[in-house]
Amino acid sequence: MSTMSENAGKVSAPVTESVAATQLRRLSAWRAFEIVLWVAAFAAIFLLPSHMLVLTEIAIVALFAISLDLILGYAGIVSLGHGAFFGLGAYAAGIFAKHIYAEPVTGLFVAAAASGIFGFATSFLVLRGSDLTRLMTTLGIALMLAEVANQMAWLTGGADGLSGVMVGPILGLFEFDLWGKTGYIYCLFVLFILTCLARRLVNAPFGLSLKAIKGNPVRAAMVGVPSRRRIVAIYTVAAVYAGIAGALLTHTTSFVSIDVLAFHRSADVLLVLVLGGVGYLYGGIIGAIVFTLLRDWLSVITPQYWMFWIGLVLVIIVVVGRENLGRWHTFLPNSLQERLARVVNWRLGMKLRGEQ
Amino acid sequence: MITRRMLMAASAGVAMLGQTALTASAQEDTVKIGLILPMTGPFSSTGRQVEAGARTYMEMNGDTAAGKTVELIVRDDAGTADQTRRIAQELVVNEGVNVLAGFGLTPLALSVGPVLNQANIPAVIMAAATASITKESEYYTRTSFTLPQASVPVATWANENDINRVVTLVTDYGPGIDAETWFTKEFTENGGEIVEAVRVPLENPDFAPYLQRVRDSEPDAVFVFLPSGVGSLFMRQFTERGLNEAGIRLIATGDVTDDDLLNEMGEPAIGTITGHHYSAAHESPENEAFVESFEEANDGMRPNFMAIGGYDGMHLIYAALEETEGEVDGDALMEAIKGLSWTSPRGPVSIDPETRDIIQNIYMREVEEVDGELYNVEFETYEAVKDPAKAEDSAE
């Protein structure tokens, strides 16, 4: 999480290019907790056959939250309208599958392209203004898009939703089943591939320059970081990610309802991300797991009053966890914290000289 | 089309495999009903009423049908379609439910269509009211109503009662447009004139400017559809703008004078003419027993048209089980459901064997004060009204 500063302290005076490269490689190496997480996620296919549907939802929410993390956690852009890209992707995938071609992977590319283009176009609005104006701009764009979808009922089905979406087998081979196994494997693969790509992106010089912009845009500009272009690029990438998450929702439910564009989507994803912690990609995944399971569990116990309990639990989590779940360990005794950090931060294949 | 059919066949195959596994896992002598409703969020009153209606039926008629124990599993979808779909799928594969029911809003009902087809599970729509839903799958049936069904008799009544110039005012979304379309069609075919068609946004219920427009065009009456809940605000603004003093009559579908909220609307509501399928003031022994039992179990809450949908939905499931002698196969249940008829607290009803939609009386009612409380008092009946939207489809 705070690897940047951690490493900066250890670098000896003359920073040669090879040391920098090693540093970058070290930064992007797989850590123990990541490996455990992915092994668990893939093992769930066999171990939790009756929970495929909720796991699918977690994977989709996680991807959506990762997409928000790319702009919020790395570039420092706050957004209350990230649901716009999610919804656009969902509709693009739905309309494409219904009218043109039912194969889902093709649909993913179409949804990604649609959201990406829209993200690129609107990124210029985000360049202007401070955090508060950005909140309003992003919120405004999302509201406008929701109303457009509502009015274009001939294409989107309006308030009734887009029904009759027949999603074909994945790559012509794997039919979506009632148990949701195919759907989960599909979403998990997409999540895994896109998380790997995002890891590469944020650990590359590109990602570091984003963090520099987040830290101090003026100083970033002075060391030669083209901040406007970087923000446009990452905003577009995040839009593509959100669009793909939306498309996954369409493909696994074969229905698009107008509430994919509703405000609560944008708010929920922000909640999920803050819960899991911003700025290290896995916050989205961890937040999605905690939030979705908690909601599912509580709403089964008490269908009428679960919102009260989830609110209470969230407040407690935030108070106890000091801002996010990623830092709950600050409550442990110091010696335990250090040992834990060593295990969690263990990196694959990185027994570099000079490291302990 | 070929691909679509092939897909259907393939999924039916999968479903058949699934079905055997499901029936094996489900207990032999229980029938599980998955009731999915918006219990939280802006439409939670729908969920509360439908659930209470369904529970009242089980209270009054016991929890066994055709010798099997009926188990109700209630889940909240918060009015979000993808949640409805996921919950439906989970109930089918994990809980082994035999029938799905509930569905507070049109998109929520539509989202489960593919699940029904894949798993051969009947779905009883107890609330959602857009006409087209039942066309999406052979496994849908409905015990609420459709908006064309309620709007057309209102138009007929207006034609018969010297109302010639009407302004329509509806909420701008699916059901509102349904109501406007069908009222206008029926009303103008019989010589009426629509002076103006006003649509109010769903999100921003301030009616004052729209009511001013209505007043300025000086119609004989204004026809209104609003989702239940905003009725009281509308009534107040209607009086404040002096529309009744200007001699403009208020005619509406029954959602506007929702039984659950009618008392809060107070005096401005008196005299409103509405057409609907259920009033808590309907005079019949069945209804008296229902209202009494419902109010007793729910702390005095008055049943509205959503509650009766839940109540009759449960009756439909019980009756279908009796007909199949306890057989819970989806296709057998759907066969049994088609053509069933019974006397509901709302009056005589039946299920159209062709469209699986409900056929029922539509009553014209006027809001009156009875024993210090406001009620929709029925004064005229249009008997056995079919959903006109689908009747037209089959005529084509």
PDB file of N, CA and C in Angstrom, chain B residues 8 11-12 15-16 19 98-101 103 109 112-125 133-142 316-317 328-335 337-338 351 354-357:
ATOM      1  N   MET B   8     -33.428 -21.992 -26.824  1.00  0.00           N
ATOM      2  CA  MET B   8     -34.529 -22.382 -25.941  1.00  0.00           C
ATOM      3  C   MET B   8     -34.495 -23.883 -25.716  1.00  0.00           C
ATOM      4  N   SER B  11     -31.621 -24.820 -23.498  1.00  0.00           N
ATOM      5  CA  SER B  11     -31.830 -24.488 -22.092  1.00  0.00           C
ATOM      6  C   SER B  11     -32.898 -25.378 -21.481  1.00  0.00           C
ATOM      7  N   ALA B  12     -33.868 -25.780 -22.311  1.00  0.00           N
ATOM      8  CA  ALA B  12     -34.895 -26.685 -21.801  1.00  0.00           C
ATOM      9  C   ALA B  12     -34.254 -28.014 -21.403  1.00  0.00           C
ATOM     10  N   ALA B  15     -32.526 -27.528 -18.280  1.00  0.00           N
ATOM     11  CA  ALA B  15     -33.518 -27.374 -17.222  1.00  0.00           C
ATOM     12  C   ALA B  15     -34.070 -28.730 -16.800  1.00  0.00           C
ATOM     13  N   MET B  16     -34.263 -29.616 -17.776  1.00  0.00           N
ATOM     14  CA  MET B  16     -34.816 -30.912 -17.452  1.00  0.00           C
ATOM     15  C   MET B  16     -33.861 -31.675 -16.526  1.00  0.00           C
ATOM     16  N   GLN B  19     -34.169 -30.103 -13.274  1.00  0.00           N
ATOM     17  CA  GLN B  19     -35.447 -30.363 -12.630  1.00  0.00           C
ATOM     18  C   GLN B  19     -35.415 -31.640 -11.800  1.00  0.00           C
ATOM     19  N   ASN B  98     -40.785 -24.062  -5.632  1.00  0.00           N
ATOM     20  CA  ASN B  98     -41.601 -24.588  -6.712  1.00  0.00           C
ATOM     21  C   ASN B  98     -42.319 -23.490  -7.481  1.00  0.00           C
ATOM     22  N   VAL B  99     -42.579 -22.382  -6.802  1.00  0.00           N
ATOM     23  CA  VAL B  99     -43.277 -21.267  -7.440  1.00  0.00           C
ATOM     24  C   VAL B  99     -42.599 -19.983  -6.988  1.00  0.00           C
ATOM     25  N   LEU B 100     -42.434 -19.033  -7.929  1.00  0.00           N
ATOM     26  CA  LEU B 100     -41.956 -17.704  -7.552  1.00  0.00           C
ATOM     27  C   LEU B 100     -43.146 -16.760  -7.564  1.00  0.00           C
ATOM     28  N   ALA B 101     -43.104 -15.737  -6.714  1.00  0.00           N
ATOM     29  CA  ALA B 101     -44.233 -14.821  -6.668  1.00  0.00           C
ATOM     30  C   ALA B 101     -43.764 -13.457  -6.184  1.00  0.00           C
ATOM     31  N   PHE B 103     -42.994  -9.560  -7.063  1.00  0.00           N
ATOM     32  CA  PHE B 103     -42.601  -8.647  -8.142  1.00  0.00           C
ATOM     33  C   PHE B 103     -43.334  -7.306  -8.083  1.00  0.00           C
ATOM     34  N   ALA B 109     -40.269  -7.831 -12.519  1.00  0.00           N
ATOM     35  CA  ALA B 109     -40.947  -9.025 -13.011  1.00  0.00           C
ATOM     36  C   ALA B 109     -40.283  -9.517 -14.291  1.00  0.00           C
ATOM     37  N   VAL B 112     -36.868 -11.790 -14.311  1.00  0.00           N
ATOM     38  CA  VAL B 112     -36.793 -13.218 -13.973  1.00  0.00           C
ATOM     39  C   VAL B 112     -37.240 -14.125 -15.121  1.00  0.00           C
ATOM     40  N   GLY B 113     -37.725 -13.527 -16.219  1.00  0.00           N
ATOM     41  CA  GLY B 113     -38.213 -14.310 -17.361  1.00  0.00           C
ATOM     42  C   GLY B 113     -37.296 -15.460 -17.770  1.00  0.00           C
ATOM     43  N   PRO B 114     -36.006 -15.171 -18.016  1.00  0.00           N
ATOM     44  CA  PRO B 114     -35.109 -16.250 -18.444  1.00  0.00           C
ATOM     45  C   PRO B 114     -34.981 -17.371 -17.407  1.00  0.00           C
ATOM     46  N   VAL B 115     -35.043 -17.025 -16.122  1.00  0.00           N
ATOM     47  CA  VAL B 115     -34.954 -18.049 -15.072  1.00  0.00           C
ATOM     48  C   VAL B 115     -36.160 -18.983 -15.147  1.00  0.00           C
ATOM     49  N   LEU B 116     -37.345 -18.395 -15.353  1.00  0.00           N
ATOM     50  CA  LEU B 116     -38.564 -19.198 -15.423  1.00  0.00           C
ATOM     51  C   LEU B 116     -38.473 -20.193 -16.567  1.00  0.00           C
ATOM     52  N   ASN B 117     -38.035 -19.709 -17.729  1.00  0.00           N
ATOM     53  CA  ASN B 117     -37.954 -20.574 -18.899  1.00  0.00           C
ATOM     54  C   ASN B 117     -36.945 -21.685 -18.698  1.00  0.00           C
ATOM     55  N   GLN B 118     -35.835 -21.344 -18.044  1.00  0.00           N
ATOM     56  CA  GLN B 118     -34.777 -22.327 -17.876  1.00  0.00           C
ATOM     57  C   GLN B 118     -35.156 -23.384 -16.837  1.00  0.00           C
ATOM     58  N   ALA B 119     -35.904 -22.972 -15.809  1.00  0.00           N
ATOM     59  CA  ALA B 119     -36.167 -23.884 -14.702  1.00  0.00           C
ATOM     60  C   ALA B 119     -37.593 -24.428 -14.668  1.00  0.00           C
ATOM     61  N   ASN B 120     -38.444 -24.035 -15.625  1.00  0.00           N
ATOM     62  CA  ASN B 120     -39.864 -24.436 -15.613  1.00  0.00           C
ATOM     63  C   ASN B 120     -40.558 -24.103 -14.296  1.00  0.00           C
ATOM     64  N   ILE B 121     -40.427 -22.882 -13.861  1.00  0.00           N
ATOM     65  CA  ILE B 121     -41.033 -22.478 -12.593  1.00  0.00           C
ATOM     66  C   ILE B 121     -42.088 -21.417 -12.876  1.00  0.00           C
ATOM     67  N   PRO B 122     -43.322 -21.611 -12.379  1.00  0.00           N
ATOM     68  CA  PRO B 122     -44.334 -20.568 -12.572  1.00  0.00           C
ATOM     69  C   PRO B 122     -44.038 -19.333 -11.716  1.00  0.00           C
ATOM     70  N   ALA B 123     -44.406 -18.157 -12.243  1.00  0.00           N
ATOM     71  CA  ALA B 123     -44.241 -16.918 -11.487  1.00  0.00           C
ATOM     72  C   ALA B 123     -45.584 -16.215 -11.405  1.00  0.00           C
ATOM     73  N   VAL B 124     -46.041 -15.958 -10.191  1.00  0.00           N
ATOM     74  CA  VAL B 124     -47.304 -15.269  -9.990  1.00  0.00           C
ATOM     75  C   VAL B 124     -47.009 -13.796  -9.720  1.00  0.00           C
ATOM     76  N   ILE B 125     -47.368 -12.930 -10.670  1.00  0.00           N
ATOM     77  CA  ILE B 125     -47.129 -11.502 -10.501  1.00  0.00           C
ATOM     78  C   ILE B 125     -48.237 -10.941  -9.610  1.00  0.00           C
ATOM     79  N   ILE B 133     -45.931  -7.679 -19.687  1.00  0.00           N
ATOM     80  CA  ILE B 133     -45.051  -8.622 -18.983  1.00  0.00           C
ATOM     81  C   ILE B 133     -45.342 -10.087 -19.323  1.00  0.00           C
ATOM     82  N   THR B 134     -46.620 -10.460 -19.298  1.00  0.00           N
ATOM     83  CA  THR B 134     -46.959 -11.878 -19.425  1.00  0.00           C
ATOM     84  C   THR B 134     -46.653 -12.431 -20.816  1.00  0.00           C
ATOM     85  N   LYS B 135     -46.315 -11.558 -21.748  1.00  0.00           N
ATOM     86  CA  LYS B 135     -45.962 -12.060 -23.075  1.00  0.00           C
ATOM     87  C   LYS B 135     -44.533 -12.587 -23.123  1.00  0.00           C
ATOM     88  N   GLU B 136     -43.714 -12.220 -22.111  1.00  0.00           N
ATOM     89  CA  GLU B 136     -42.286 -12.543 -22.168  1.00  0.00           C
ATOM     90  C   GLU B 136     -41.978 -13.993 -21.825  1.00  0.00           C
ATOM     91  N   SER B 137     -42.854 -14.663 -21.106  1.00  0.00           N
ATOM     92  CA  SER B 137     -42.617 -16.068 -20.798  1.00  0.00           C
ATOM     93  C   SER B 137     -43.955 -16.760 -20.586  1.00  0.00           C
ATOM     94  N   GLU B 138     -43.987 -18.055 -20.937  1.00  0.00           N
ATOM     95  CA  GLU B 138     -45.197 -18.857 -20.764  1.00  0.00           C
ATOM     96  C   GLU B 138     -45.472 -19.136 -19.286  1.00  0.00           C
ATOM     97  N   TYR B 139     -44.520 -18.824 -18.429  1.00  0.00           N
ATOM     98  CA  TYR B 139     -44.652 -19.184 -17.015  1.00  0.00           C
ATOM     99  C   TYR B 139     -45.136 -18.037 -16.135  1.00  0.00           C
ATOM    100  N   TYR B 140     -45.483 -16.903 -16.766  1.00  0.00           N
ATOM    101  CA  TYR B 140     -46.031 -15.808 -15.981  1.00  0.00           C
ATOM    102  C   TYR B 140     -47.542 -15.936 -15.869  1.00  0.00           C
ATOM    103  N   THR B 141     -48.062 -15.609 -14.686  1.00  0.00           N
ATOM    104  CA  THR B 141     -49.491 -15.385 -14.562  1.00  0.00           C
ATOM    105  C   THR B 141     -49.628 -14.181 -13.647  1.00  0.00           C
ATOM    106  N   ARG B 142     -50.837 -13.593 -13.556  1.00  0.00           N
ATOM    107  CA  ARG B 142     -50.933 -12.347 -12.811  1.00  0.00           C
ATOM    108  C   ARG B 142     -52.215 -12.283 -11.984  1.00  0.00           C
ATOM    109  N   LEU B 316     -54.463 -18.558  -5.851  1.00  0.00           N
ATOM    110  CA  LEU B 316     -54.213 -19.167  -7.155  1.00  0.00           C
ATOM    111  C   LEU B 316     -53.276 -20.363  -7.011  1.00  0.00           C
ATOM    112  N   ILE B 317     -52.220 -20.195  -6.214  1.00  0.00           N
ATOM    113  CA  ILE B 317     -51.259 -21.282  -6.024  1.00  0.00           C
ATOM    114  C   ILE B 317     -51.919 -22.461  -5.303  1.00  0.00           C
ATOM    115  N   VAL B 328     -46.062 -30.720  -8.279  1.00  0.00           N
ATOM    116  CA  VAL B 328     -45.476 -29.382  -8.269  1.00  0.00           C
ATOM    117  C   VAL B 328     -44.713 -29.056  -9.552  1.00  0.00           C
ATOM    118  N   ASP B 329     -44.787 -29.957 -10.541  1.00  0.00           N
ATOM    119  CA  ASP B 329     -44.103 -29.676 -11.802  1.00  0.00           C
ATOM    120  C   ASP B 329     -44.631 -28.363 -12.401  1.00  0.00           C
ATOM    121  N   GLY B 330     -43.711 -27.530 -12.882  1.00  0.00           N
ATOM    122  CA  GLY B 330     -44.069 -26.202 -13.371  1.00  0.00           C
ATOM    123  C   GLY B 330     -45.097 -26.220 -14.485  1.00  0.00           C
ATOM    124  N   ASP B 331     -44.932 -27.135 -15.447  1.00  0.00           N
ATOM    125  CA  ASP B 331     -45.866 -27.167 -16.575  1.00  0.00           C
ATOM    126  C   ASP B 331     -47.251 -27.603 -16.130  1.00  0.00           C
ATOM    127  N   ALA B 332     -47.296 -28.594 -15.214  1.00  0.00           N
ATOM    128  CA  ALA B 332     -48.589 -29.055 -14.702  1.00  0.00           C
ATOM    129  C   ALA B 332     -49.292 -27.919 -13.963  1.00  0.00           C
ATOM    130  N   LEU B 333     -48.537 -27.193 -13.148  1.00  0.00           N
ATOM    131  CA  LEU B 333     -49.132 -26.078 -12.400  1.00  0.00           C
ATOM    132  C   LEU B 333     -49.664 -25.008 -13.352  1.00  0.00           C
ATOM    133  N   MET B 334     -48.900 -24.696 -14.395  1.00  0.00           N
ATOM    134  CA  MET B 334     -49.349 -23.668 -15.328  1.00  0.00           C
ATOM    135  C   MET B 334     -50.623 -24.104 -16.036  1.00  0.00           C
ATOM    136  N   GLU B 335     -50.696 -25.400 -16.401  1.00  0.00           N
ATOM    137  CA  GLU B 335     -51.914 -25.910 -17.031  1.00  0.00           C
ATOM    138  C   GLU B 335     -53.107 -25.732 -16.103  1.00  0.00           C
ATOM    139  N   ILE B 337     -53.421 -23.591 -13.686  1.00  0.00           N
ATOM    140  CA  ILE B 337     -53.714 -22.183 -13.427  1.00  0.00           C
ATOM    141  C   ILE B 337     -54.624 -21.604 -14.513  1.00  0.00           C
ATOM    142  N   LYS B 338     -54.369 -22.014 -15.758  1.00  0.00           N
ATOM    143  CA  LYS B 338     -55.150 -21.473 -16.871  1.00  0.00           C
ATOM    144  C   LYS B 338     -56.628 -21.786 -16.697  1.00  0.00           C
ATOM    145  N   ILE B 351     -58.649 -16.599 -14.509  1.00  0.00           N
ATOM    146  CA  ILE B 351     -57.395 -16.444 -15.241  1.00  0.00           C
ATOM    147  C   ILE B 351     -57.658 -16.782 -16.701  1.00  0.00           C
ATOM    148  N   GLU B 354     -55.697 -18.008 -22.308  1.00  0.00           N
ATOM    149  CA  GLU B 354     -54.810 -17.662 -23.418  1.00  0.00           C
ATOM    150  C   GLU B 354     -53.649 -16.768 -22.989  1.00  0.00           C
ATOM    151  N   THR B 355     -53.947 -15.763 -22.173  1.00  0.00           N
ATOM    152  CA  THR B 355     -52.897 -14.794 -21.841  1.00  0.00           C
ATOM    153  C   THR B 355     -52.346 -14.994 -20.439  1.00  0.00           C
ATOM    154  N   ARG B 356     -52.959 -15.873 -19.643  1.00  0.00           N
ATOM    155  CA  ARG B 356     -52.581 -16.102 -18.244  1.00  0.00           C
ATOM    156  C   ARG B 356     -52.714 -14.848 -17.394  1.00  0.00           C
ATOM    157  N   ASP B 357     -53.432 -13.868 -17.929  1.00  0.00           N
ATOM    158  CA  ASP B 357     -53.660 -12.641 -17.192  1.00  0.00           C
ATOM    159  C   ASP B 357     -55.022 -12.713 -16.510  1.00  0.00           C
TER     160      ASP B 357
END
